[in-house]
PDB file of C-alpha atoms and ligand atoms in Angstrom:
ATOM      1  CA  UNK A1334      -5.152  -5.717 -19.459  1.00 96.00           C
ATOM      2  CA  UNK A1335      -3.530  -6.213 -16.205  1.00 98.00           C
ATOM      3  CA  UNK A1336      -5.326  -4.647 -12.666  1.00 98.00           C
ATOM      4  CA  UNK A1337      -2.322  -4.072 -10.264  1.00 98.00           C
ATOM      5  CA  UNK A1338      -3.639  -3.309  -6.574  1.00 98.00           C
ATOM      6  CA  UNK A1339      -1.509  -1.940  -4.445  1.00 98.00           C
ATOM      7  CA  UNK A1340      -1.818  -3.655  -1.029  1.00 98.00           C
ATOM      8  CA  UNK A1341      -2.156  -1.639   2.022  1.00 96.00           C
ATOM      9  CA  UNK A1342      -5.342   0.774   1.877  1.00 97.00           C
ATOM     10  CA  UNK A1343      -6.647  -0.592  -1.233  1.00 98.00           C
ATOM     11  CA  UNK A1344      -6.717  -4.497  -0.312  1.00 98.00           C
ATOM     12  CA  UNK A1345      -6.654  -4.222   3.987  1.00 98.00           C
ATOM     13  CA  UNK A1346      -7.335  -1.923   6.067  1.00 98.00           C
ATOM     14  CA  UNK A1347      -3.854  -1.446   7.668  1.00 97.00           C
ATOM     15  CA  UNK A1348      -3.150   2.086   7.739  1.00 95.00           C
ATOM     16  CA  UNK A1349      -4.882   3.074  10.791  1.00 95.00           C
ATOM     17  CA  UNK A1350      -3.480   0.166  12.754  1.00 97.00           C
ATOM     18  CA  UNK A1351       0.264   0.563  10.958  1.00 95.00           C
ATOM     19  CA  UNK A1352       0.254   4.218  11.602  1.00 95.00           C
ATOM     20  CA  UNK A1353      -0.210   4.355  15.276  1.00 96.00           C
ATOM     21  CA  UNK A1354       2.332   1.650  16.259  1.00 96.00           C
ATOM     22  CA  UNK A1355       4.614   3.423  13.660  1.00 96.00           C
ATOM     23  CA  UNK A1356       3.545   7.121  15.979  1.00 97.00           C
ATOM     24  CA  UNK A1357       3.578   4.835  19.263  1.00 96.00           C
ATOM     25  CA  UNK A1358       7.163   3.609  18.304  1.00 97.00           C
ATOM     26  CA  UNK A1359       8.886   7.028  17.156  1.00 97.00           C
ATOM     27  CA  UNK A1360       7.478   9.141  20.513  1.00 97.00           C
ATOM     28  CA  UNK A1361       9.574   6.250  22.077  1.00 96.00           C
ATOM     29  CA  UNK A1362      12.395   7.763  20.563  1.00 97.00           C
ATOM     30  CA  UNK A1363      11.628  11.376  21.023  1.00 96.00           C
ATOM     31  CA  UNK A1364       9.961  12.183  17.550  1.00 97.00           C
ATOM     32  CA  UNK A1365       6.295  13.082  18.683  1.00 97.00           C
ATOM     33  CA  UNK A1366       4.093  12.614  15.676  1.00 97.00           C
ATOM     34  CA  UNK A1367       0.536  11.819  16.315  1.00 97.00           C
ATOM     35  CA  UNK A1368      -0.792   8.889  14.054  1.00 96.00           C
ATOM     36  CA  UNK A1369      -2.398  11.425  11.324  1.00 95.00           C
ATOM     37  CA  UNK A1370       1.092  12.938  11.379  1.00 96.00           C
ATOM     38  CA  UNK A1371       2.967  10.464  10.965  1.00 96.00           C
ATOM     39  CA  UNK A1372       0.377   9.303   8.091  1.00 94.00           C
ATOM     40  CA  UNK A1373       0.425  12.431   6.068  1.00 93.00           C
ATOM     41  CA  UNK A1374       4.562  12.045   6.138  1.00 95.00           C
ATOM     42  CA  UNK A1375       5.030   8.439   5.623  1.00 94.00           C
ATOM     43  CA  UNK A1376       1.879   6.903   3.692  1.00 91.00           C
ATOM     44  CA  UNK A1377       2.771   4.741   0.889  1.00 86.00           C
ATOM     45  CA  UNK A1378       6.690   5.134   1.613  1.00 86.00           C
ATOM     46  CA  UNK A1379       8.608   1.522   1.796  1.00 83.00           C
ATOM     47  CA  UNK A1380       9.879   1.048   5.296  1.00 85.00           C
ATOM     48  CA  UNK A1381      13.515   2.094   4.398  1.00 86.00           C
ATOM     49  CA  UNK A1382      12.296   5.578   3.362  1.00 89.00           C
ATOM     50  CA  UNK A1383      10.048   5.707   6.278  1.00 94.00           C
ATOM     51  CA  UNK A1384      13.696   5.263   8.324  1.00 95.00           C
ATOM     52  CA  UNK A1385      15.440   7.844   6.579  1.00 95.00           C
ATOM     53  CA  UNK A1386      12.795  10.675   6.856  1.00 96.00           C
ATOM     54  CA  UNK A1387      12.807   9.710  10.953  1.00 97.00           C
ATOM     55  CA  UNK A1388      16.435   9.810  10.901  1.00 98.00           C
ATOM     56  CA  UNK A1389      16.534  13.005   9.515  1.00 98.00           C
ATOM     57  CA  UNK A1390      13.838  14.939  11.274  1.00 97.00           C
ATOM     58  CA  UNK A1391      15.864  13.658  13.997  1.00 97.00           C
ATOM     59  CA  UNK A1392      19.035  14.009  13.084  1.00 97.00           C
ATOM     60  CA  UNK A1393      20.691  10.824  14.488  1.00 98.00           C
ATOM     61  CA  UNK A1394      20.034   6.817  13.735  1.00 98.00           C
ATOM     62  CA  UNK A1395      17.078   4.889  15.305  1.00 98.00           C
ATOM     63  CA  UNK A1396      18.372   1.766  17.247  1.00 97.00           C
ATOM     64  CA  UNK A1397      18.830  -1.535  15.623  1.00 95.00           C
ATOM     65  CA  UNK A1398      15.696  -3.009  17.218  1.00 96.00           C
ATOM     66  CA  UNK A1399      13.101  -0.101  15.907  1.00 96.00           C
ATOM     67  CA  UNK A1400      11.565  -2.143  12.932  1.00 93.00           C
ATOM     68  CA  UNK A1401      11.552  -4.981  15.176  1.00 94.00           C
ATOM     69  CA  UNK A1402       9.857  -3.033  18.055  1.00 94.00           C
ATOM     70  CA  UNK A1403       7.126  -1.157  15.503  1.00 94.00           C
ATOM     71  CA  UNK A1404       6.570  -3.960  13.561  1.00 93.00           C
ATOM     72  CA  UNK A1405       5.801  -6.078  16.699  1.00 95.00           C
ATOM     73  CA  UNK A1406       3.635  -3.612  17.912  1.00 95.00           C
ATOM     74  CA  UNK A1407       1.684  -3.677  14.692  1.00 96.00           C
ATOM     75  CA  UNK A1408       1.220  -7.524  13.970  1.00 96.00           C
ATOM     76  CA  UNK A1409      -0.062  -7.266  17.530  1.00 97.00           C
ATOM     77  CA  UNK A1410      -3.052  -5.024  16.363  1.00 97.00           C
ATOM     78  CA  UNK A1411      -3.384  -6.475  13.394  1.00 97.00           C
ATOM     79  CA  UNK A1412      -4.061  -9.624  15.404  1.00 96.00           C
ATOM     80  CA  UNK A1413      -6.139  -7.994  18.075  1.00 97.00           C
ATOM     81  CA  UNK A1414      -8.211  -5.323  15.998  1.00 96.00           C
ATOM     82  CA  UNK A1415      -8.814  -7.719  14.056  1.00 96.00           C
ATOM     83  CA  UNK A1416      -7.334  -6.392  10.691  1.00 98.00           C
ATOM     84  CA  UNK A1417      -9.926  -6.279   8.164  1.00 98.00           C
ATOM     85  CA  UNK A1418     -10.107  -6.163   4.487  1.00 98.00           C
ATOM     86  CA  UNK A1419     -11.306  -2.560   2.576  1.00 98.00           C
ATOM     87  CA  UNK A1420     -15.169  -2.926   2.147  1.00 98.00           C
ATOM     88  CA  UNK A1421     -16.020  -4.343  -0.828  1.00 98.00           C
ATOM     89  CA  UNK A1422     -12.994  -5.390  -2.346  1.00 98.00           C
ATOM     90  CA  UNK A1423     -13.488  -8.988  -2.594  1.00 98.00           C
ATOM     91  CA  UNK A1424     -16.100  -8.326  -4.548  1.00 98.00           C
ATOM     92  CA  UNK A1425     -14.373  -6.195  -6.840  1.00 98.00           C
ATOM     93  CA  UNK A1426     -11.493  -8.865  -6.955  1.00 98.00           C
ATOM     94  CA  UNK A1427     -13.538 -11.363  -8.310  1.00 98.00           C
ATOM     95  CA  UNK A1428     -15.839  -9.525 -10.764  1.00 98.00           C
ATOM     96  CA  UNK A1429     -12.655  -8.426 -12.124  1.00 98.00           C
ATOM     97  CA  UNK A1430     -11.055 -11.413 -12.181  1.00 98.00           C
ATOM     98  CA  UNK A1431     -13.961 -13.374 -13.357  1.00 98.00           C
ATOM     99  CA  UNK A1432     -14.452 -10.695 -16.189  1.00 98.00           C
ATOM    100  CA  UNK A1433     -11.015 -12.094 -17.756  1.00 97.00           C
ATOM    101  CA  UNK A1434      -8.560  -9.346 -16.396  1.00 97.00           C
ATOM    102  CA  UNK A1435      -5.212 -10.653 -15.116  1.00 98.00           C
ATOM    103  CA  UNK A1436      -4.065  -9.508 -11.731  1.00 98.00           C
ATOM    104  CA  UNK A1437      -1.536  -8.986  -9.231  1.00 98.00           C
ATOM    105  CA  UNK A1438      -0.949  -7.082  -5.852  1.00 98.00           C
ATOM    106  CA  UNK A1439       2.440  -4.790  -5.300  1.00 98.00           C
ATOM    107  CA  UNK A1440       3.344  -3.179  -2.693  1.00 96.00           C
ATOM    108  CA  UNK A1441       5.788  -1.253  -0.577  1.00 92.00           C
ATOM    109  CA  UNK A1442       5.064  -3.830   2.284  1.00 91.00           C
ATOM    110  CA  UNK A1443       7.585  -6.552   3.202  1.00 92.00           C
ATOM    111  CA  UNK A1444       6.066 -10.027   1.202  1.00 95.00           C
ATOM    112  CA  UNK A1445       6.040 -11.343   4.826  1.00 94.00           C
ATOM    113  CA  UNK A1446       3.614  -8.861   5.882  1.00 94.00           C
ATOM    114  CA  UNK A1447       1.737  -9.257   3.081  1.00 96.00           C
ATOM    115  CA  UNK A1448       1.725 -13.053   3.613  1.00 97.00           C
ATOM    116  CA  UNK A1449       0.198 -11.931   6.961  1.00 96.00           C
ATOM    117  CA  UNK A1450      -2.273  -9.338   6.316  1.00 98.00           C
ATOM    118  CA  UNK A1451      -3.666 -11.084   3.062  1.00 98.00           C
ATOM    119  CA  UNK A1452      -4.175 -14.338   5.070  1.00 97.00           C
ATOM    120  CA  UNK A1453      -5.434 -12.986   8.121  1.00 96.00           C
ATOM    121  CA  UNK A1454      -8.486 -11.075   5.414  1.00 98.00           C
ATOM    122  CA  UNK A1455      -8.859 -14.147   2.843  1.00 97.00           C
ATOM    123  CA  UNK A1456      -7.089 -11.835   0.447  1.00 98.00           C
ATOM    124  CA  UNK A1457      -4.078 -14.554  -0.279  1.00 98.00           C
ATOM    125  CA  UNK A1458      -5.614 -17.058  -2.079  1.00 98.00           C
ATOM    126  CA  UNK A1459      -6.956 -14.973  -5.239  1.00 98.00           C
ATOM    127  CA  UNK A1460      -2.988 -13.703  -5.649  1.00 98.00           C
ATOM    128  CA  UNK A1461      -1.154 -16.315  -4.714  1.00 92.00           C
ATOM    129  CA  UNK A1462       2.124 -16.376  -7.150  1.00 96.00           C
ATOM    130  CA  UNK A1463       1.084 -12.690  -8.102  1.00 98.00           C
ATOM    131  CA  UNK A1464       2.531 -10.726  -5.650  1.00 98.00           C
ATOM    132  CA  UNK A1465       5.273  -8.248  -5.859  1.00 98.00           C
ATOM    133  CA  UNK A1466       7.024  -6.304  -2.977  1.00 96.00           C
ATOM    134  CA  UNK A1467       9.168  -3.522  -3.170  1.00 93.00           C
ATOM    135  CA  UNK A1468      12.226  -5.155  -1.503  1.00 92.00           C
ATOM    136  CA  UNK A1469      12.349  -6.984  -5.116  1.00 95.00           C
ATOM    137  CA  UNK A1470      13.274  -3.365  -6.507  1.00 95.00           C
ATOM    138  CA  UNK A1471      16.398  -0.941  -6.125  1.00 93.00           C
ATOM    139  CA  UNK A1472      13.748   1.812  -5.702  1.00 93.00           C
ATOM    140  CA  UNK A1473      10.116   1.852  -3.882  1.00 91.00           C
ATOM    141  CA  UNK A1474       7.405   4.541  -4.851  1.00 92.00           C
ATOM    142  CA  UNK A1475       7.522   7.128  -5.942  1.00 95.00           C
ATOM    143  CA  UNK A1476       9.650   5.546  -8.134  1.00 96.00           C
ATOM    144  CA  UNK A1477       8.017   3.379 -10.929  1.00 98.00           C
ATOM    145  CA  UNK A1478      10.409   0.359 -10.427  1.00 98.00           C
ATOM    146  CA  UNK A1479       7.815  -1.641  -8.839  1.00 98.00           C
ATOM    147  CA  UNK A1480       4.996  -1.342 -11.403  1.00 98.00           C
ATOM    148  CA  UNK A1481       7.126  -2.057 -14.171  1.00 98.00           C
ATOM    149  CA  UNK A1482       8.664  -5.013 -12.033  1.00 98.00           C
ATOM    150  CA  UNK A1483       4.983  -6.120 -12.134  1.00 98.00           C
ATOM    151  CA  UNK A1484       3.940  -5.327 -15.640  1.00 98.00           C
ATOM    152  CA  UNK A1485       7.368  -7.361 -17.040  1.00 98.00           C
ATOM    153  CA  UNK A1486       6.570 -10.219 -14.563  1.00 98.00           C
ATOM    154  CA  UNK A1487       3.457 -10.758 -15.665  1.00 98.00           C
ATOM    155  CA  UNK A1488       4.473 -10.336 -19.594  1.00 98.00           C
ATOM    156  CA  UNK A1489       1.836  -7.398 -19.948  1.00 98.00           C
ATOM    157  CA  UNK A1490       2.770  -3.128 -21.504  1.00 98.00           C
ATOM    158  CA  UNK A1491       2.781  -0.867 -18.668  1.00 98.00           C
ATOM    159  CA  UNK A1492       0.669   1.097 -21.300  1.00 98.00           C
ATOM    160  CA  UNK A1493      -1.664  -1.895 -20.592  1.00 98.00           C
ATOM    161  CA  UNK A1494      -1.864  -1.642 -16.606  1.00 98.00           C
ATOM    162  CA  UNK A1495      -4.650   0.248 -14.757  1.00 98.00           C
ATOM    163  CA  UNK A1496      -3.170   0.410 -11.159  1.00 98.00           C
ATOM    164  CA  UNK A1497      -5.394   0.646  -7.872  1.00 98.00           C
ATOM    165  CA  UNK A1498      -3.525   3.042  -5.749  1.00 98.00           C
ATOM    166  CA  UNK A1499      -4.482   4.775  -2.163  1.00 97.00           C
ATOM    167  CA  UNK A1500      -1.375   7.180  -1.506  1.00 95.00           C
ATOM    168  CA  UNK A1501       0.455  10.132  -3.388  1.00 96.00           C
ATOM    169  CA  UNK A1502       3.741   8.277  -3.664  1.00 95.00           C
ATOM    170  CA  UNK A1503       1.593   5.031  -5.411  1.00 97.00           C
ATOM    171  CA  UNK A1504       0.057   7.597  -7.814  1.00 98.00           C
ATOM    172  CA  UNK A1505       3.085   9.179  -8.722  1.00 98.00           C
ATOM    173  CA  UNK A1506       4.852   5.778  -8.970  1.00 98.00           C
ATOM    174  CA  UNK A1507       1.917   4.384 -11.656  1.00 98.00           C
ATOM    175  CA  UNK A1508       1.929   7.265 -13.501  1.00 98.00           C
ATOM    176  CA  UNK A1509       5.776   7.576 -13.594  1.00 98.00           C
ATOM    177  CA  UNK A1510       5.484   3.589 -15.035  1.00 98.00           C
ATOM    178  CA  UNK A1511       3.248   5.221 -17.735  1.00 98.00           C
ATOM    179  CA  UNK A1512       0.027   3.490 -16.224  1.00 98.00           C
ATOM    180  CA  UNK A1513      -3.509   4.936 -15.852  1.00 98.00           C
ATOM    181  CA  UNK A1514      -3.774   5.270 -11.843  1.00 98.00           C
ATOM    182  CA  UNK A1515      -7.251   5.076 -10.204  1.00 98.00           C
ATOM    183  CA  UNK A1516      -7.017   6.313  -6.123  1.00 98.00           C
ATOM    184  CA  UNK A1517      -9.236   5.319  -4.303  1.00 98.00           C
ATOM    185  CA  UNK A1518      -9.949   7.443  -1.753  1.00 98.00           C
ATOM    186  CA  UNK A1519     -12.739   6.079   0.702  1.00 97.00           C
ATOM    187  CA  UNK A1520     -10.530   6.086   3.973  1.00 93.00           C
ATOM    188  CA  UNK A1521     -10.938   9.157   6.519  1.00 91.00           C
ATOM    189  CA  UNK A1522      -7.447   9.826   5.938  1.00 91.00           C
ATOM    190  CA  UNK A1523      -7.519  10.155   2.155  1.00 94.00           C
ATOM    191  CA  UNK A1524      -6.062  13.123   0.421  1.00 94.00           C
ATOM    192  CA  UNK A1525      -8.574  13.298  -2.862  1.00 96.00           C
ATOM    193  CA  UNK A1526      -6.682  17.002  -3.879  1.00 97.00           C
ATOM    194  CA  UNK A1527      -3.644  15.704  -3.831  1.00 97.00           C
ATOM    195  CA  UNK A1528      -3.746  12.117  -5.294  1.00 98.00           C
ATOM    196  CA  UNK A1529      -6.022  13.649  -8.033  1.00 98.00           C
ATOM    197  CA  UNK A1530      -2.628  16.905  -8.614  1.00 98.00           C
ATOM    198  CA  UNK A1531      -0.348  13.484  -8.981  1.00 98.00           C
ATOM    199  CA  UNK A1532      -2.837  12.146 -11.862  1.00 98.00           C
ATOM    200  CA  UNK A1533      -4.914   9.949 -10.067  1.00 98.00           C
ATOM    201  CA  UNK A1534      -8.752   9.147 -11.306  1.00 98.00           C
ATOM    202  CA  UNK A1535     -10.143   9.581  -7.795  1.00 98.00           C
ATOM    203  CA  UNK A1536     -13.265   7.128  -6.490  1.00 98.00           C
ATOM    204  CA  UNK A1537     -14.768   6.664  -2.958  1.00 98.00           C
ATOM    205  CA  UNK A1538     -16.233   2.927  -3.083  1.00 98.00           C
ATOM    206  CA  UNK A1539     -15.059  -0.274  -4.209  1.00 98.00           C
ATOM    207  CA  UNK A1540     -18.381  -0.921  -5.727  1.00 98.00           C
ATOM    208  CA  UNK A1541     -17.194   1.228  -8.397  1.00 98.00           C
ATOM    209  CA  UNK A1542     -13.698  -0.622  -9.343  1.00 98.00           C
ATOM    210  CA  UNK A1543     -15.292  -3.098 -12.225  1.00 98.00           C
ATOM    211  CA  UNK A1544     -16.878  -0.203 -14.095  1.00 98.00           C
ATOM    212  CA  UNK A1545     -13.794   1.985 -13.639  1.00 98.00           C
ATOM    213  CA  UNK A1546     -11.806  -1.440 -14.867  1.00 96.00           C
ATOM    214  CA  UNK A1547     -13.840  -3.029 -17.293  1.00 94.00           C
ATOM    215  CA  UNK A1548     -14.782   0.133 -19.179  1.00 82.00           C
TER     216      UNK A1548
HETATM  217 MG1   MG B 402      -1.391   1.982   0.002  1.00 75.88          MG
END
């Protein structure tokens, strides 16, 4: 069986920190969404979605520089919060791991962000060579190209992937690959109605992962 963890809000703590630089950036340009706004629109989306939703609640293109400008802003925090992995996670990793289960993260994130957040938490080192970003796939989530990206990569049956998913478009994305999705949902921004309508197995605490896993 492979264990395929999505990265941001399952792995690191980034969504609170991502979020408001993404807000902070976009009232910039006129769009005023508050941080739990703008992550009840845009959690789990790949950055390119992310753009097109702006641009069309909008109605006209963001400037060349935006990424640049948000995603400075958000290495910054990241750097100054500091950025810190999900409680308990590590553990979970390596109980898992040390159980016999293969592996591997993928994510909607950029594999240089990834490269960051996982290094800056001690994450990197128990993927390293497993990780799988969505600008490897025509589509992100919802769509299932990543997961099965993952699955083929790592010679496994998406009937034989469990995926660890935080947001509605992850859920829909596992399930849509014909994997069992488990959501966790221990944030303060989690939406346990709706990741449990897109067939998500909803739990609140990494503690629980191995027994959800190794059952
Ligand atoms: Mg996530």
């Amino acid at each position: 069986m492979l264990v395929i963890f999505d990265c941001d809000g399952v792995l690191v703590d980034t969504e609170p920190l991502a979020n408001a630089s993404l807000s902070r950036a976009l009232r910039a340009q006129g769009l005023d969404w508050s941080p739990e706004e703008t992550t009840r629109r845009l959690m789990g989306l790949s950055l390119k979605s992310c753009v097109e939703i702006c641009e069309a609640e909008l109605g006209r293109k963001l400037p060349d520089d935006f990424l640049e400008t948000m995603q400075a802003y958000t290495y910054q925090s990241f750097r100054d919060a500091p950025l810190q992995a999900i409680a308990g996670v590590k553990e979970a990793i390596l109980t898992v791991q040390q159980a016999g289960r293969d592996t591997c993260v993928a994510s909607s994130g950029s594999p240089e962000k990834m490269r960051f957040t996982l290094g800056l938490t001690g994450l990197w080192d128990l993927f390293d060579g497993r990780i799988f970003s969505a600008s490897q796939v025509p589509r992100g989530k919802p769509f299932p190209d990543l997961f099965l990206h993952a699955a083929l990569s790592m010679n496994v049956q998406p009937f034989d992937c469990v995926v660890i998913e935080d947001s509605v478009p992850g859920v829909q994305a596992a399930r849509s690959a014909g994997m069992k999705a488990l959501a966790y949902a221990g944030e303060p921004y989690a939406n346990r109605d709706a990741l449990r309508q897109a067939g998500g197995q909803v739990f609140d605490d990494m503690k629980q992962l191995p027994g959800l896993v190794l059952t």
